[in-house]
């Protein structure tokens, strides 16, 4: 355990990272249920310290609320649904989560990959998680309108169809809390700033509230 005098000497970002590791270790040691986030750069905290990604902030929020969950962020920048599906069985075997949050598809859309393939990959991941005994929460995303009306509509509908088919709880748009304020995006206008990640974490804590309560130790 770190002594208070030592903690005061550590910079803000390093302190948050250390505390997150301490809390996660403590949760793991006590057999806390696990929440596995499998996403892309939007959840990996692209352009920011890893400690500012929304899944890490969600862990901190849950701890403050007395919910003894261990949040595992397995998100990878640039990940597609195909890449996520390739990694997914090993992640399930390694972490044995009680709840899985799937946040993939943005890179499929930005690359113009077939919607049917993205949908099939998400369906397969949801089935694998459910077969392992985990609950699944699906998170959708939107792509710019310059991809054409037909493609963008089919893209958004694919998430709804997966959620309906597998009876998943569903967040239609990860970036909804900051979509109307471009100041909450980094210079690329795609990835949230630290303040934007905080807003996403707040929204996701609310979106996951019922699922987390069901497994609250």
XYZ file of C-alpha atoms in Angstrom:
217
model
C 0.000 0.000 0.000
C 1.312 3.455 -0.902
C 1.737 5.897 1.963
C -0.198 9.223 1.766
C 3.010 11.259 1.843
C 4.267 9.428 -1.232
C 0.998 9.830 -3.089
C 1.093 13.590 -2.624
C 4.427 13.709 -4.424
C 3.121 11.997 -7.536
C 1.779 14.027 -10.494
C -1.959 14.025 -11.225
C -1.918 11.701 -14.234
C 0.549 9.258 -12.669
C -1.467 9.273 -9.459
C -4.656 8.356 -11.306
C -2.889 5.506 -13.115
C -1.407 4.171 -9.870
C -4.733 4.353 -8.053
C -6.505 2.622 -10.945
C -3.995 -0.235 -10.826
C -4.332 -0.467 -7.045
C -8.127 -0.580 -7.191
C -8.155 -3.086 -10.066
C -5.714 -5.307 -8.199
C -7.801 -5.135 -5.074
C -10.967 -5.950 -7.017
C -9.286 -8.919 -8.649
C -7.953 -10.174 -5.323
C -11.417 -10.132 -3.772
C -13.018 -11.975 -6.663
C -14.971 -8.962 -7.919
C -17.056 -9.469 -11.076
C -15.360 -8.350 -14.269
C -16.544 -5.962 -16.942
C -14.640 -6.424 -20.202
C -14.635 -3.551 -22.704
C -13.674 -4.578 -26.237
C -13.453 -1.528 -28.438
C -11.370 0.608 -30.755
C -9.562 3.942 -30.380
C -12.688 5.610 -28.988
C -12.441 3.364 -25.938
C -8.658 2.981 -25.920
C -8.276 6.716 -25.298
C -6.460 7.562 -28.520
C -4.298 10.663 -28.194
C -4.596 10.682 -24.398
C -2.932 8.942 -21.442
C -4.505 5.518 -20.981
C -5.781 6.663 -17.595
C -8.152 9.127 -19.327
C -9.988 6.543 -21.447
C -13.639 6.235 -20.496
C -13.421 2.585 -19.289
C -10.764 3.605 -16.752
C -12.884 6.559 -15.662
C -15.855 4.188 -15.392
C -13.857 2.000 -13.008
C -13.205 5.037 -10.827
C -16.891 6.009 -10.894
C -18.008 2.536 -9.866
C -15.542 2.430 -7.003
C -16.808 5.759 -5.698
C -20.340 4.363 -5.849
C -19.310 1.300 -3.889
C -19.739 -1.073 -6.846
C -16.851 -3.502 -6.573
C -16.405 -4.217 -10.280
C -13.118 -4.738 -12.088
C -13.172 -2.963 -15.463
C -10.781 -4.442 -18.021
C -10.137 -2.274 -21.062
C -9.108 -4.532 -23.946
C -9.678 -1.852 -26.596
C -7.150 -1.392 -29.412
C -6.831 1.650 -31.639
C -7.616 0.841 -35.266
C -9.490 -2.347 -34.380
C -12.200 -3.600 -36.725
C -14.922 -6.078 -35.847
C -12.928 -8.782 -37.668
C -9.866 -8.037 -35.558
C -11.951 -7.970 -32.411
C -13.511 -11.315 -33.242
C -10.049 -12.824 -33.734
C -8.944 -11.709 -30.268
C -12.232 -12.312 -28.509
C -12.125 -16.032 -27.595
C -8.757 -15.580 -25.886
C -10.029 -12.521 -24.000
C -13.041 -14.453 -22.729
C -10.846 -17.349 -21.649
C -8.332 -15.089 -19.933
C -10.671 -12.753 -18.064
C -13.902 -14.758 -17.642
C -16.040 -11.593 -17.513
C -19.575 -11.384 -16.184
C -20.346 -8.422 -18.457
C -18.950 -7.542 -21.887
C -19.256 -4.156 -23.561
C -18.772 -4.361 -27.326
C -17.750 -1.047 -28.906
C -16.550 -1.921 -32.385
C -17.551 -0.996 -35.913
C -16.291 2.557 -36.364
C -13.243 1.431 -38.318
C -15.342 -0.912 -40.448
C -17.466 2.097 -41.392
C -14.595 4.510 -41.996
C -12.978 1.934 -44.292
C -16.247 1.308 -46.118
C -16.190 -2.402 -45.289
C -19.332 -4.468 -45.984
C -22.003 -3.880 -43.367
C -23.106 -7.513 -43.528
C -19.611 -8.619 -42.462
C -19.547 -6.167 -39.567
C -22.959 -7.363 -38.429
C -21.920 -11.016 -38.656
C -18.778 -10.343 -36.614
C -20.708 -8.529 -33.890
C -23.293 -11.307 -33.781
C -20.589 -13.922 -33.389
C -18.899 -11.995 -30.584
C -22.203 -11.541 -28.776
C -22.958 -15.259 -29.070
C -19.516 -16.248 -27.813
C -19.878 -13.978 -24.794
C -23.374 -15.223 -24.023
C -22.272 -18.835 -24.393
C -19.558 -18.124 -21.802
C -22.229 -16.936 -19.369
C -21.596 -13.195 -19.739
C -24.155 -10.481 -20.287
C -23.491 -8.290 -23.340
C -24.036 -4.580 -23.863
C -23.664 -3.342 -27.439
C -22.520 0.193 -28.240
C -23.244 1.726 -31.623
C -21.473 4.474 -33.508
C -22.274 6.753 -36.436
C -20.180 7.639 -39.455
C -20.029 10.876 -41.472
C -22.814 11.438 -44.031
C -20.327 11.634 -46.914
C -20.380 7.824 -47.031
C -23.816 8.056 -48.607
C -27.314 7.710 -47.265
C -27.697 4.033 -48.131
C -24.462 2.964 -46.458
C -24.822 5.129 -43.335
C -28.392 3.989 -42.736
C -27.486 0.329 -43.215
C -24.492 0.819 -40.922
C -26.575 2.215 -38.050
C -29.326 -0.345 -38.579
C -26.820 -3.191 -38.256
C -26.212 -2.366 -34.599
C -29.927 -2.261 -33.867
C -30.424 -5.585 -35.623
C -27.654 -7.275 -33.629
C -29.071 -5.949 -30.367
C -32.570 -7.131 -31.269
C -31.506 -10.550 -32.519
C -29.389 -11.345 -29.453
C -31.614 -9.477 -26.969
C -28.787 -7.171 -25.905
C -28.969 -3.944 -23.990
C -27.900 -1.223 -26.383
C -26.427 2.266 -26.504
C -27.115 3.653 -30.019
C -24.297 6.238 -30.129
C -21.182 6.260 -27.944
C -20.425 9.921 -28.619
C -23.931 11.236 -28.008
C -22.932 13.318 -24.933
C -20.463 15.402 -26.953
C -21.831 15.320 -30.489
C -23.051 18.924 -30.297
C -19.828 20.415 -28.908
C -16.834 20.160 -31.222
C -14.580 21.523 -28.459
C -14.865 18.108 -26.815
C -13.065 16.507 -29.754
C -9.363 16.450 -30.498
C -7.992 18.210 -33.568
C -8.907 15.266 -35.793
C -12.571 15.887 -34.876
C -13.011 12.146 -34.389
C -11.631 11.320 -30.951
C -12.819 12.778 -27.641
C -10.662 15.022 -25.509
C -10.148 14.177 -21.837
C -13.286 16.178 -21.021
C -15.157 14.298 -23.735
C -14.042 10.948 -22.344
C -15.374 12.008 -18.955
C -18.781 12.694 -20.472
C -18.782 9.304 -22.189
C -17.879 7.589 -18.907
C -20.747 9.351 -17.142
C -23.185 8.259 -19.836
C -21.937 4.669 -19.847
C -22.215 4.413 -16.067
C -25.882 5.291 -16.455
C -26.395 3.036 -19.475
C -24.892 0.067 -17.638
C -26.538 0.831 -14.302
C -29.105 -1.981 -14.344
C -26.676 -4.604 -15.620
C -24.101 -3.623 -13.016
C -26.689 -3.715 -10.247
C -27.650 -7.284 -11.150
C -24.096 -8.451 -10.551
C -23.198 -6.111 -7.730
C -21.452 -8.153 -5.022
